[in-house]
Amino acid sequence: SPTASPSKTPTVNSPTLPTSSSSSPTITMSSFPSVFPSLAPSPKPSVMPSLIPTSKHSSLPSLNPTFRPTISSSFSPSAKLSDLPSRIPTSKPTSSPIHELQTTSRNKFSRSGAMFDVKSLDSSVTIVSMDILLDVSKSDIGGNGVEVEVWTRDGGSYKSYEQDAAAWTWRNDNKPYIISSDTFENISGANLVSIERTSFDPIFIPAGQTMGFYVTLRLNNGMVVGGSETVDEDNYLRITTGTSNKYRFQAGVNTQRSWNGALKYVLS
């Protein structure tokens, strides 16, 4: 039979018999695993979650689901794409960086226009803007600005099609780009002038393909061209020039001429 009061020192040997089952659970969890685990799971879930997560997902739904999804982002991406749209989409789409290929400026002649070839190398590209080397003063054009037409030959090089308008596509919905006369305020000599991206009609060039370009002004001259045929290239694009031309495919084509300007593009 047990003593009337506990001893002042613990017993050295373990008791020979386990204590009888308590009528209520212990207040805190034991740090040691049970010597005799239960033969069947408890009839109701535990109040406190386990300290160590299970190795695999349960096939049953949670008895106490959360009222809302977690707000904070996970530290690692999910294994597969979700079928549901994002609750908090990005404010604006990401965009590819803009590359620029500028020709080596060769100031030799002033003409109405120039033809040249553009080839995409290993990647498809989209031309999104263009700079042109012009030698125009405000007094030459008055207040109307400079009208620039951009034509392309989707089927290949400009060569042998210098005066065949039917073989070309007039970009920007058959309308010229207007460069404001204010652009030429207080400047003189040759300057690179931009057709801005916000107004430029994008030009797509598939990988490995060549496209002929014809850039012309509605002026007798003003576009600065060089006196030789040249090649400028970077990792993605190659510009091969070219000819100088009169406005709108008129007779008077000069070979061995180099267009001066820059093409701004993104990889597509």
Coordinates of N, CA, C and O in Angstrom, one line a residue, residues 18-189:
P18 N 3.1 0.0 -13.3 CA 2.8 1.4 -13.7 C 1.6 1.9 -12.9 O 0.8 1.2 -12.3
T19 N 1.5 3.2 -12.8 CA 0.4 3.8 -12.1 C -0.8 3.6 -12.9 O -0.8 3.4 -14.1
S20 N -2.0 3.7 -12.2 CA -3.2 3.5 -12.9 C -3.5 4.7 -13.8 O -3.0 5.8 -13.6
S21 N -4.3 4.5 -14.8 CA -4.7 5.6 -15.8 C -5.3 6.8 -15.1 O -6.1 6.6 -14.2
S22 N -4.9 8.0 -15.5 CA -5.4 9.2 -14.9 C -6.8 9.4 -15.5 O -7.0 9.0 -16.7
S23 N -7.6 10.1 -14.8 CA -9.0 10.4 -15.3 C -9.0 11.6 -16.2 O -10.0 11.9 -16.9
S24 N -7.9 12.4 -16.3 CA -7.8 13.6 -17.2 C -6.4 13.6 -17.8 O -5.4 13.1 -17.2
P25 N -6.3 14.2 -19.0 CA -4.9 14.3 -19.6 C -4.0 15.2 -18.9 O -4.4 16.0 -18.1
T26 N -2.7 15.0 -19.1 CA -1.7 15.8 -18.5 C -1.8 17.2 -19.1 O -2.3 17.4 -20.2
I27 N -1.3 18.2 -18.3 CA -1.5 19.6 -18.7 C -0.5 19.9 -19.8 O -0.8 20.6 -20.8
T28 N 0.7 19.4 -19.8 CA 1.7 19.6 -20.8 C 2.1 18.3 -21.4 O 2.0 17.3 -20.8
M29 N 2.6 18.4 -22.7 CA 3.0 17.2 -23.4 C 4.3 16.7 -22.8 O 5.2 17.5 -22.5
S30 N 4.5 15.4 -22.8 CA 5.8 14.8 -22.4 C 6.8 15.0 -23.4 O 6.5 15.0 -24.6
S31 N 8.1 15.2 -23.0 CA 9.1 15.3 -24.0 C 9.6 14.0 -24.5 O 10.5 13.9 -25.3
F32 N 9.1 12.9 -23.9 CA 9.5 11.6 -24.3 C 8.4 10.9 -25.0 O 7.2 11.1 -24.6
P33 N 8.7 10.0 -25.9 CA 7.7 9.3 -26.6 C 7.0 8.3 -25.7 O 7.7 7.8 -24.7
S34 N 5.8 7.9 -25.9 CA 5.1 6.9 -25.1 C 5.8 5.6 -25.3 O 6.1 5.1 -26.4
V35 N 5.9 4.8 -24.1 CA 6.4 3.5 -24.2 C 5.4 2.5 -24.8 O 5.7 1.6 -25.5
F36 N 4.2 2.8 -24.5 CA 3.1 2.0 -25.0 C 2.1 2.9 -25.8 O 1.2 3.5 -25.2
P37 N 2.4 3.1 -27.1 CA 1.5 3.9 -27.9 C 0.1 3.3 -28.0 O -0.1 2.1 -27.8
S38 N -0.9 4.2 -28.2 CA -2.3 3.7 -28.2 C -2.5 2.8 -29.4 O -1.8 3.0 -30.5
L39 N -3.4 1.9 -29.3 CA -3.6 0.9 -30.4 C -4.5 1.5 -31.5 O -4.5 1.1 -32.6
A40 N -5.2 2.6 -31.2 CA -6.1 3.2 -32.1 C -6.1 4.7 -31.9 O -5.7 5.2 -30.8
P41 N -6.3 5.5 -33.0 CA -6.2 7.0 -32.8 C -7.3 7.5 -31.9 O -8.3 6.8 -31.7
S42 N -7.1 8.6 -31.3 CA -8.1 9.2 -30.4 C -9.3 9.6 -31.2 O -9.3 9.8 -32.4
P43 N -10.5 9.5 -30.6 CA -11.8 9.8 -31.3 C -11.9 11.2 -31.8 O -12.7 11.5 -32.6
K44 N -11.2 12.2 -31.3 CA -11.3 13.5 -31.7 C -9.9 14.1 -31.9 O -8.9 13.7 -31.3
P45 N -9.8 15.1 -32.8 CA -8.4 15.7 -33.0 C -7.8 16.4 -31.8 O -8.5 16.8 -30.9
S46 N -6.5 16.4 -31.8 CA -5.8 17.1 -30.7 C -6.1 18.6 -30.7 O -6.3 19.2 -31.8
V47 N -6.0 19.2 -29.6 CA -6.3 20.7 -29.5 C -5.1 21.4 -30.1 O -5.3 22.4 -30.7
M48 N -3.9 21.0 -29.8 CA -2.7 21.7 -30.2 C -2.1 21.0 -31.5 O -2.2 19.8 -31.6
P49 N -1.6 21.8 -32.4 CA -1.0 21.2 -33.6 C 0.3 20.5 -33.2 O 1.0 20.8 -32.2
S50 N 0.7 19.5 -34.1 CA 2.0 18.8 -33.8 C 3.2 19.8 -34.1 O 3.1 20.7 -34.9
L51 N 4.3 19.5 -33.4 CA 5.4 20.4 -33.5 C 6.2 20.1 -34.8 O 6.9 21.0 -35.3
I52 N 6.0 18.9 -35.4 CA 6.7 18.6 -36.6 C 5.6 18.3 -37.7 O 4.7 17.5 -37.4
P53 N 5.7 18.9 -38.9 CA 4.7 18.7 -39.9 C 4.8 17.2 -40.4 O 5.8 16.6 -40.3
T54 N 3.6 16.8 -40.9 CA 3.6 15.4 -41.5 C 4.4 15.4 -42.8 O 4.6 16.4 -43.4
S55 N 4.8 14.2 -43.1 CA 5.7 14.0 -44.3 C 4.9 14.2 -45.6 O 5.4 14.4 -46.7
K56 N 3.6 14.0 -45.6 CA 2.8 14.1 -46.8 C 1.4 14.8 -46.4 O 1.0 14.8 -45.3
H57 N 0.8 15.3 -47.5 CA -0.5 16.0 -47.2 C -1.6 14.9 -46.8 O -1.6 13.8 -47.3
S58 N -2.5 15.4 -46.0 CA -3.6 14.6 -45.6 C -4.6 14.5 -46.8 O -4.8 15.4 -47.5
S59 N -5.3 13.4 -46.9 CA -6.3 13.2 -47.9 C -7.6 13.8 -47.5 O -8.6 13.9 -48.3
L60 N -7.7 14.2 -46.2 CA -9.0 14.7 -45.7 C -8.9 16.2 -45.6 O -7.8 16.7 -45.3
P61 N -10.0 16.9 -45.8 CA -9.9 18.4 -45.6 C -9.7 18.7 -44.1 O -10.0 17.9 -43.2
S62 N -9.2 19.9 -43.9 CA -9.0 20.4 -42.5 C -10.3 20.5 -41.8 O -11.3 21.0 -42.3
L63 N -10.3 20.1 -40.5 CA -11.5 20.3 -39.7 C -11.7 21.8 -39.3 O -12.8 22.2 -39.0
N64 N -10.6 22.5 -39.3 CA -10.7 23.9 -39.0 C -9.9 24.8 -40.0 O -8.8 25.2 -39.8
P65 N -10.6 24.9 -41.2 CA -9.9 25.7 -42.3 C -9.7 27.2 -41.9 O -10.5 27.7 -41.1
T66 N -8.7 27.8 -42.5 CA -8.6 29.2 -42.3 C -9.7 30.0 -43.0 O -10.2 29.5 -44.0
F67 N -9.9 31.2 -42.5 CA -11.0 32.0 -43.1 C -10.6 32.7 -44.4 O -11.4 33.1 -45.2
R68 N -9.3 32.8 -44.6 CA -8.7 33.6 -45.7 C -7.4 33.0 -46.1 O -6.7 32.4 -45.3
P69 N -6.9 33.2 -47.4 CA -5.6 32.7 -47.7 C -4.5 33.5 -47.0 O -4.7 34.6 -46.5
T70 N -3.3 32.9 -47.0 CA -2.2 33.6 -46.3 C -1.9 34.9 -47.2 O -2.0 34.9 -48.4
I71 N -1.5 35.9 -46.5 CA -1.1 37.2 -47.2 C 0.3 37.2 -47.6 O 0.7 37.6 -48.7
S72 N 1.2 36.7 -46.8 CA 2.6 36.7 -47.1 C 3.0 35.7 -48.2 O 2.3 34.7 -48.3
S73 N 4.0 36.1 -49.0 CA 4.4 35.2 -50.1 C 5.2 34.0 -49.5 O 5.8 34.1 -48.5
S74 N 5.1 32.9 -50.3 CA 5.9 31.8 -49.9 C 7.3 32.0 -50.2 O 7.7 32.8 -51.1
F75 N 8.2 31.3 -49.5 CA 9.7 31.5 -49.7 C 10.2 30.8 -51.0 O 11.2 31.0 -51.5
S76 N 9.4 29.8 -51.5 CA 9.8 29.1 -52.6 C 8.6 29.0 -53.6 O 7.5 28.9 -53.1
P77 N 8.8 28.9 -54.9 CA 7.7 28.9 -55.8 C 7.0 27.5 -55.7 O 7.5 26.5 -55.3
S78 N 5.7 27.5 -56.1 CA 4.9 26.3 -56.1 C 5.5 25.3 -57.2 O 6.1 25.8 -58.2
A79 N 5.2 24.1 -57.0 CA 5.7 23.1 -58.0 C 5.1 23.2 -59.3 O 5.6 22.8 -60.3
K80 N 3.8 23.7 -59.4 CA 3.1 23.8 -60.7 C 2.3 25.0 -60.7 O 2.0 25.6 -59.6
L81 N 1.9 25.5 -61.9 CA 1.1 26.7 -62.0 C -0.3 26.5 -61.4 O -0.9 25.5 -61.5
S82 N -0.8 27.6 -60.8 CA -2.1 27.6 -60.3 C -3.1 27.8 -61.4 O -2.9 28.5 -62.4
D83 N -4.3 27.1 -61.3 CA -5.4 27.3 -62.3 C -6.2 28.6 -62.0 O -7.0 29.0 -62.8
L84 N -5.9 29.2 -60.9 CA -6.7 30.4 -60.5 C -5.8 31.7 -60.8 O -4.6 31.7 -60.6
P85 N -6.5 32.8 -61.1 CA -5.7 34.0 -61.3 C -5.2 34.6 -60.0 O -5.7 34.3 -59.0
S86 N -4.2 35.4 -60.1 CA -3.6 36.0 -58.9 C -4.6 37.0 -58.3 O -5.2 37.7 -59.0
R87 N -4.6 37.0 -56.9 CA -5.5 37.9 -56.3 C -4.9 39.3 -56.3 O -5.6 40.3 -56.3
I88 N -3.6 39.4 -56.4 CA -2.9 40.7 -56.5 C -2.0 40.7 -57.7 O -0.8 40.4 -57.6
P89 N -2.6 41.0 -58.9 CA -1.7 41.0 -60.1 C -0.7 42.2 -60.1 O -0.9 43.2 -59.3
T90 N 0.3 42.1 -60.9 CA 1.3 43.2 -61.0 C 0.6 44.4 -61.6 O -0.3 44.3 -62.4
S91 N 1.1 45.6 -61.2 CA 0.4 46.8 -61.7 C 0.6 47.1 -63.2 O -0.2 47.7 -63.8
K92 N 1.8 46.6 -63.7 CA 2.0 46.7 -65.1 C 2.8 45.5 -65.6 O 3.6 45.0 -64.8
P93 N 2.7 45.1 -66.9 CA 3.5 44.0 -67.4 C 5.0 44.3 -67.4 O 5.4 45.5 -67.6
T94 N 5.8 43.3 -67.3 CA 7.2 43.5 -67.4 C 7.5 43.7 -68.9 O 6.8 43.2 -69.8
S95 N 8.6 44.3 -69.2 CA 9.0 44.6 -70.6 C 10.4 44.2 -70.9 O 11.2 44.2 -70.0
S96 N 10.7 43.8 -72.1 CA 12.0 43.5 -72.5 C 12.9 44.7 -72.5 O 12.4 45.8 -72.9
P97 N 14.2 44.6 -72.2 CA 15.1 45.8 -72.4 C 15.2 46.2 -73.8 O 15.1 45.4 -74.7
I98 N 15.3 47.5 -74.0 CA 15.5 48.1 -75.4 C 17.0 48.1 -75.7 O 17.8 48.6 -75.0
H99 N 17.2 47.5 -76.9 CA 18.6 47.5 -77.4 C 18.7 48.6 -78.5 O 17.6 49.0 -79.1
E100 N 19.9 49.0 -78.8 CA 20.1 50.0 -79.8 C 21.3 49.7 -80.7 O 22.4 49.4 -80.2
L101 N 21.1 49.7 -82.0 CA 22.2 49.6 -82.9 C 22.3 50.9 -83.7 O 21.4 51.2 -84.5
Q102 N 23.4 51.6 -83.6 CA 23.6 52.9 -84.3 C 24.7 52.7 -85.3 O 25.7 52.1 -85.0
T103 N 24.4 53.2 -86.5 CA 25.5 53.1 -87.5 C 26.6 54.1 -87.2 O 26.4 55.1 -86.4
T104 N 27.7 53.9 -87.8 CA 28.8 54.9 -87.6 C 28.5 56.0 -88.5 O 28.3 55.9 -89.8
S105 N 28.4 57.2 -88.0 CA 28.0 58.4 -88.7 C 29.0 58.8 -89.8 O 30.2 58.9 -89.5
R106 N 28.5 58.9 -91.0 CA 29.4 59.3 -92.2 C 28.7 60.4 -92.9 O 27.8 60.2 -93.7
N107 N 29.2 61.6 -92.6 CA 28.5 62.8 -93.2 C 29.2 63.1 -94.5 O 30.3 63.6 -94.6
K108 N 28.4 62.8 -95.6 CA 29.0 63.0 -97.0 C 28.0 63.7 -97.9 O 28.4 64.7 -98.5
F109 N 26.8 63.2 -98.0 CA 25.8 63.8 -98.9 C 24.5 64.1 -98.2 O 24.2 63.5 -97.1
S110 N 23.7 65.0 -98.7 CA 22.4 65.3 -98.2 C 21.4 64.9 -99.3 O 21.4 65.4 -100.4
R111 N 20.5 63.9 -99.0 CA 19.5 63.4 -100.0 C 18.1 63.3 -99.4 O 17.9 63.6 -98.2
S112 N 17.1 63.0 -100.2 CA 15.8 62.8 -99.7 C 15.6 61.5 -98.9 O 14.7 61.5 -98.0
G113 N 16.3 60.5 -99.3 CA 16.1 59.2 -98.6 C 17.2 58.2 -98.8 O 18.2 58.5 -99.5
A114 N 17.1 57.1 -98.2 CA 18.1 56.0 -98.3 C 17.4 54.7 -98.1 O 16.4 54.5 -97.4
M115 N 18.0 53.7 -98.8 CA 17.6 52.3 -98.6 C 18.7 51.5 -98.0 O 19.9 51.7 -98.2
F116 N 18.3 50.5 -97.2 CA 19.3 49.6 -96.5 C 18.6 48.3 -96.1 O 17.4 48.2 -96.1
D117 N 19.4 47.3 -95.8 CA 18.9 46.0 -95.3 C 19.1 45.9 -93.8 O 20.2 46.3 -93.3
V118 N 18.2 45.2 -93.2 CA 18.3 44.9 -91.7 C 18.0 43.4 -91.6 O 17.0 42.9 -92.1
K119 N 19.0 42.7 -90.9 CA 18.8 41.3 -90.7 C 18.9 41.0 -89.2 O 19.8 41.4 -88.5
S120 N 17.9 40.2 -88.8 CA 17.9 39.7 -87.4 C 18.8 38.5 -87.4 O 18.7 37.7 -88.4
L121 N 19.6 38.3 -86.4 CA 20.6 37.2 -86.4 C 20.0 35.9 -85.8 O 19.2 35.3 -86.4
D122 N 20.3 35.6 -84.6 CA 19.8 34.4 -84.0 C 18.4 34.5 -83.3 O 17.8 33.5 -83.0
S123 N 18.0 35.7 -83.1 CA 16.7 36.0 -82.4 C 15.8 36.9 -83.2 O 16.3 37.7 -83.9
S124 N 14.5 36.6 -83.1 CA 13.5 37.5 -83.7 C 13.6 38.9 -82.9 O 13.8 38.9 -81.7
V125 N 13.4 40.0 -83.6 CA 13.4 41.3 -83.0 C 12.2 42.1 -83.5 O 11.6 41.8 -84.5
T126 N 11.9 43.1 -82.7 CA 10.9 44.1 -83.1 C 11.5 45.5 -83.0 O 11.9 45.9 -81.9
I127 N 11.5 46.2 -84.1 CA 12.0 47.6 -84.1 C 10.9 48.4 -83.5 O 9.7 48.4 -84.0
V128 N 11.2 49.2 -82.5 CA 10.2 50.0 -81.8 C 10.4 51.5 -81.9 O 9.6 52.3 -81.5
S129 N 11.6 51.9 -82.4 CA 11.8 53.3 -82.6 C 13.0 53.5 -83.5 O 13.7 52.5 -83.8
M130 N 13.2 54.7 -84.0 CA 14.2 54.9 -85.0 C 14.8 56.4 -84.9 O 14.0 57.3 -84.6
D131 N 16.1 56.5 -85.0 CA 16.7 57.8 -85.1 C 17.3 58.0 -86.5 O 17.8 57.0 -87.1
I132 N 17.2 59.2 -87.0 CA 17.7 59.5 -88.3 C 18.6 60.7 -88.3 O 18.3 61.7 -87.6
L133 N 19.7 60.6 -89.0 CA 20.6 61.8 -89.0 C 20.2 62.8 -90.1 O 20.2 62.5 -91.3
L134 N 19.7 63.9 -89.6 CA 19.2 65.0 -90.5 C 20.0 66.2 -90.4 O 20.5 66.6 -89.3
D135 N 20.0 66.9 -91.5 CA 20.6 68.3 -91.5 C 19.6 69.2 -92.1 O 19.5 69.5 -93.2
V136 N 18.7 69.7 -91.1 CA 17.5 70.5 -91.5 C 17.5 71.6 -90.5 O 17.6 71.4 -89.3
S137 N 17.2 72.8 -90.9 CA 16.9 73.9 -90.0 C 15.5 74.3 -90.0 O 14.7 74.0 -91.0
K138 N 15.1 75.0 -89.0 CA 13.6 75.4 -88.9 C 13.2 76.3 -90.0 O 12.1 76.3 -90.5
S139 N 14.2 77.1 -90.5 CA 13.8 78.0 -91.6 C 13.6 77.3 -92.9 O 12.9 77.7 -93.8
D140 N 14.1 76.0 -93.0 CA 13.9 75.2 -94.2 C 12.5 74.7 -94.3 O 12.0 74.4 -95.4
I141 N 11.9 74.4 -93.2 CA 10.6 73.7 -93.1 C 9.4 74.5 -92.7 O 8.3 74.1 -92.7
G142 N 9.7 75.7 -92.1 CA 8.6 76.5 -91.6 C 8.0 75.9 -90.4 O 8.7 75.3 -89.6
G143 N 6.7 76.0 -90.2 CA 6.0 75.5 -89.0 C 5.4 74.2 -89.2 O 4.6 73.7 -88.3
N144 N 5.6 73.5 -90.4 CA 4.9 72.3 -90.7 C 5.6 71.0 -90.2 O 5.0 70.0 -90.1
G145 N 6.8 71.2 -89.8 CA 7.6 70.0 -89.4 C 8.1 69.2 -90.6 O 7.8 69.5 -91.8
V146 N 8.8 68.1 -90.3 CA 9.4 67.3 -91.3 C 8.6 66.0 -91.4 O 8.3 65.3 -90.4
E147 N 8.1 65.6 -92.6 CA 7.4 64.4 -92.9 C 8.4 63.3 -93.3 O 9.1 63.4 -94.2
V148 N 8.4 62.2 -92.5 CA 9.2 61.1 -92.7 C 8.4 59.8 -93.0 O 7.5 59.5 -92.3
E149 N 8.7 59.2 -94.1 CA 8.0 57.9 -94.5 C 9.0 56.8 -94.3 O 10.1 56.8 -94.7
V150 N 8.4 55.7 -93.7 CA 9.2 54.4 -93.5 C 8.5 53.3 -94.3 O 7.3 53.0 -94.1
W151 N 9.2 52.7 -95.2 CA 8.7 51.6 -96.0 C 9.6 50.4 -95.7 O 10.8 50.5 -95.4
T152 N 9.0 49.2 -95.9 CA 9.8 48.0 -95.7 C 9.4 47.0 -96.8 O 8.3 47.0 -97.4
R153 N 10.4 46.1 -97.1 CA 10.2 45.0 -98.0 C 10.2 43.7 -97.2 O 11.3 43.2 -96.8
D154 N 9.0 43.2 -96.9 CA 8.9 42.0 -96.0 C 9.5 40.8 -96.7 O 9.9 39.8 -96.0
G155 N 9.6 40.8 -98.0 CA 10.1 39.6 -98.7 C 11.6 39.5 -98.8 O 12.1 38.5 -99.4
G156 N 12.4 40.5 -98.3 CA 13.8 40.4 -98.4 C 14.5 41.7 -98.7 O 14.0 42.8 -98.3
S157 N 15.6 41.7 -99.3 CA 16.5 42.9 -99.5 C 15.8 43.9 -100.4 O 14.9 43.6 -101.2
Y158 N 16.3 45.2 -100.2 CA 15.9 46.3 -101.1 C 16.4 46.1 -102.5 O 15.9 46.7 -103.5
K159 N 17.5 45.4 -102.7 CA 18.2 45.4 -103.9 C 17.3 44.8 -105.1 O 16.6 43.9 -104.9
S160 N 17.4 45.5 -106.2 CA 16.6 45.3 -107.4 C 15.2 45.8 -107.3 O 14.4 45.6 -108.2
Y161 N 14.8 46.4 -106.2 CA 13.5 46.9 -106.0 C 13.5 48.4 -105.6 O 12.5 48.9 -105.1
E162 N 14.5 49.1 -106.0 CA 14.7 50.5 -105.7 C 13.6 51.4 -106.2 O 13.3 52.5 -105.6
Q163 N 13.0 51.0 -107.3 CA 12.0 51.9 -107.9 C 10.6 51.1 -108.1 O 9.8 51.6 -108.9
D164 N 10.5 50.0 -107.4 CA 9.3 49.2 -107.5 C 8.4 49.4 -106.3 O 8.5 48.6 -105.3
A165 N 7.6 50.4 -106.3 CA 6.8 50.7 -105.1 C 5.8 49.6 -104.7 O 5.5 49.4 -103.5
A166 N 5.4 48.8 -105.7 CA 4.4 47.7 -105.4 C 5.1 46.6 -104.5 O 4.3 45.8 -103.9
A167 N 6.4 46.6 -104.5 CA 7.1 45.5 -103.7 C 7.3 45.9 -102.3 O 7.9 45.2 -101.5
W168 N 6.8 47.1 -101.9 CA 7.1 47.7 -100.6 C 5.8 47.9 -99.8 O 4.7 48.0 -100.4
T169 N 6.0 47.9 -98.4 CA 4.8 48.3 -97.5 C 5.1 49.6 -96.9 O 6.2 49.7 -96.2
W170 N 4.2 50.5 -97.0 CA 4.3 51.8 -96.3 C 3.8 51.6 -94.9 O 2.7 51.3 -94.6
R171 N 4.7 51.8 -93.9 CA 4.4 51.6 -92.5 C 3.5 52.7 -92.0 O 3.3 53.7 -92.6
N172 N 3.1 52.5 -90.7 CA 2.3 53.5 -90.0 C 1.0 53.8 -90.7 O 0.5 55.0 -90.8
D173 N 0.3 52.7 -91.2 CA -1.0 52.8 -91.9 C -0.9 53.8 -93.0 O -1.9 54.7 -93.2
N174 N 0.1 53.8 -93.8 CA 0.2 54.7 -95.0 C 0.2 56.1 -94.7 O -0.3 57.0 -95.4
K175 N 0.8 56.4 -93.5 CA 0.9 57.9 -93.1 C 2.4 58.2 -92.8 O 3.1 57.3 -92.2
P176 N 2.8 59.4 -93.0 CA 4.1 59.8 -92.6 C 4.2 60.1 -91.1 O 3.2 60.5 -90.5
Y177 N 5.4 60.0 -90.6 CA 5.6 60.5 -89.2 C 6.0 62.0 -89.3 O 6.7 62.4 -90.3
I178 N 5.4 62.7 -88.4 CA 5.7 64.2 -88.4 C 6.6 64.5 -87.3 O 6.3 64.3 -86.1
I179 N 7.8 65.0 -87.6 CA 8.8 65.5 -86.6 C 8.6 67.0 -86.5 O 8.8 67.8 -87.5
S180 N 8.2 67.5 -85.3 CA 7.8 68.9 -85.1 C 8.9 69.8 -85.5 O 10.1 69.5 -85.3
S181 N 8.6 71.0 -86.0 CA 9.5 72.0 -86.4 C 10.3 72.5 -85.1 O 11.4 73.0 -85.2
D182 N 9.6 72.4 -83.9 CA 10.3 72.8 -82.7 C 11.5 71.9 -82.4 O 12.4 72.4 -81.7
T183 N 11.6 70.7 -83.0 CA 12.7 69.9 -82.8 C 14.0 70.5 -83.3 O 15.1 70.3 -82.8
F184 N 13.9 71.3 -84.3 CA 15.0 71.9 -85.0 C 15.3 73.4 -84.6 O 16.0 74.1 -85.2
E185 N 14.6 73.7 -83.4 CA 14.9 75.1 -82.9 C 16.3 75.2 -82.3 O 16.7 74.3 -81.5
N186 N 17.0 76.2 -82.7 CA 18.3 76.5 -82.1 C 19.4 75.4 -82.4 O 20.2 75.1 -81.5
I187 N 19.2 74.6 -83.4 CA 20.2 73.6 -83.8 C 20.7 73.8 -85.2 O 20.0 74.4 -86.0
S188 N 21.9 73.4 -85.5 CA 22.4 73.5 -86.9 C 23.3 72.3 -87.2 O 23.7 71.6 -86.3
G189 N 23.5 72.1 -88.5 CA 24.3 70.9 -88.8 C 23.5 69.6 -88.7 O 22.3 69.6 -88.6

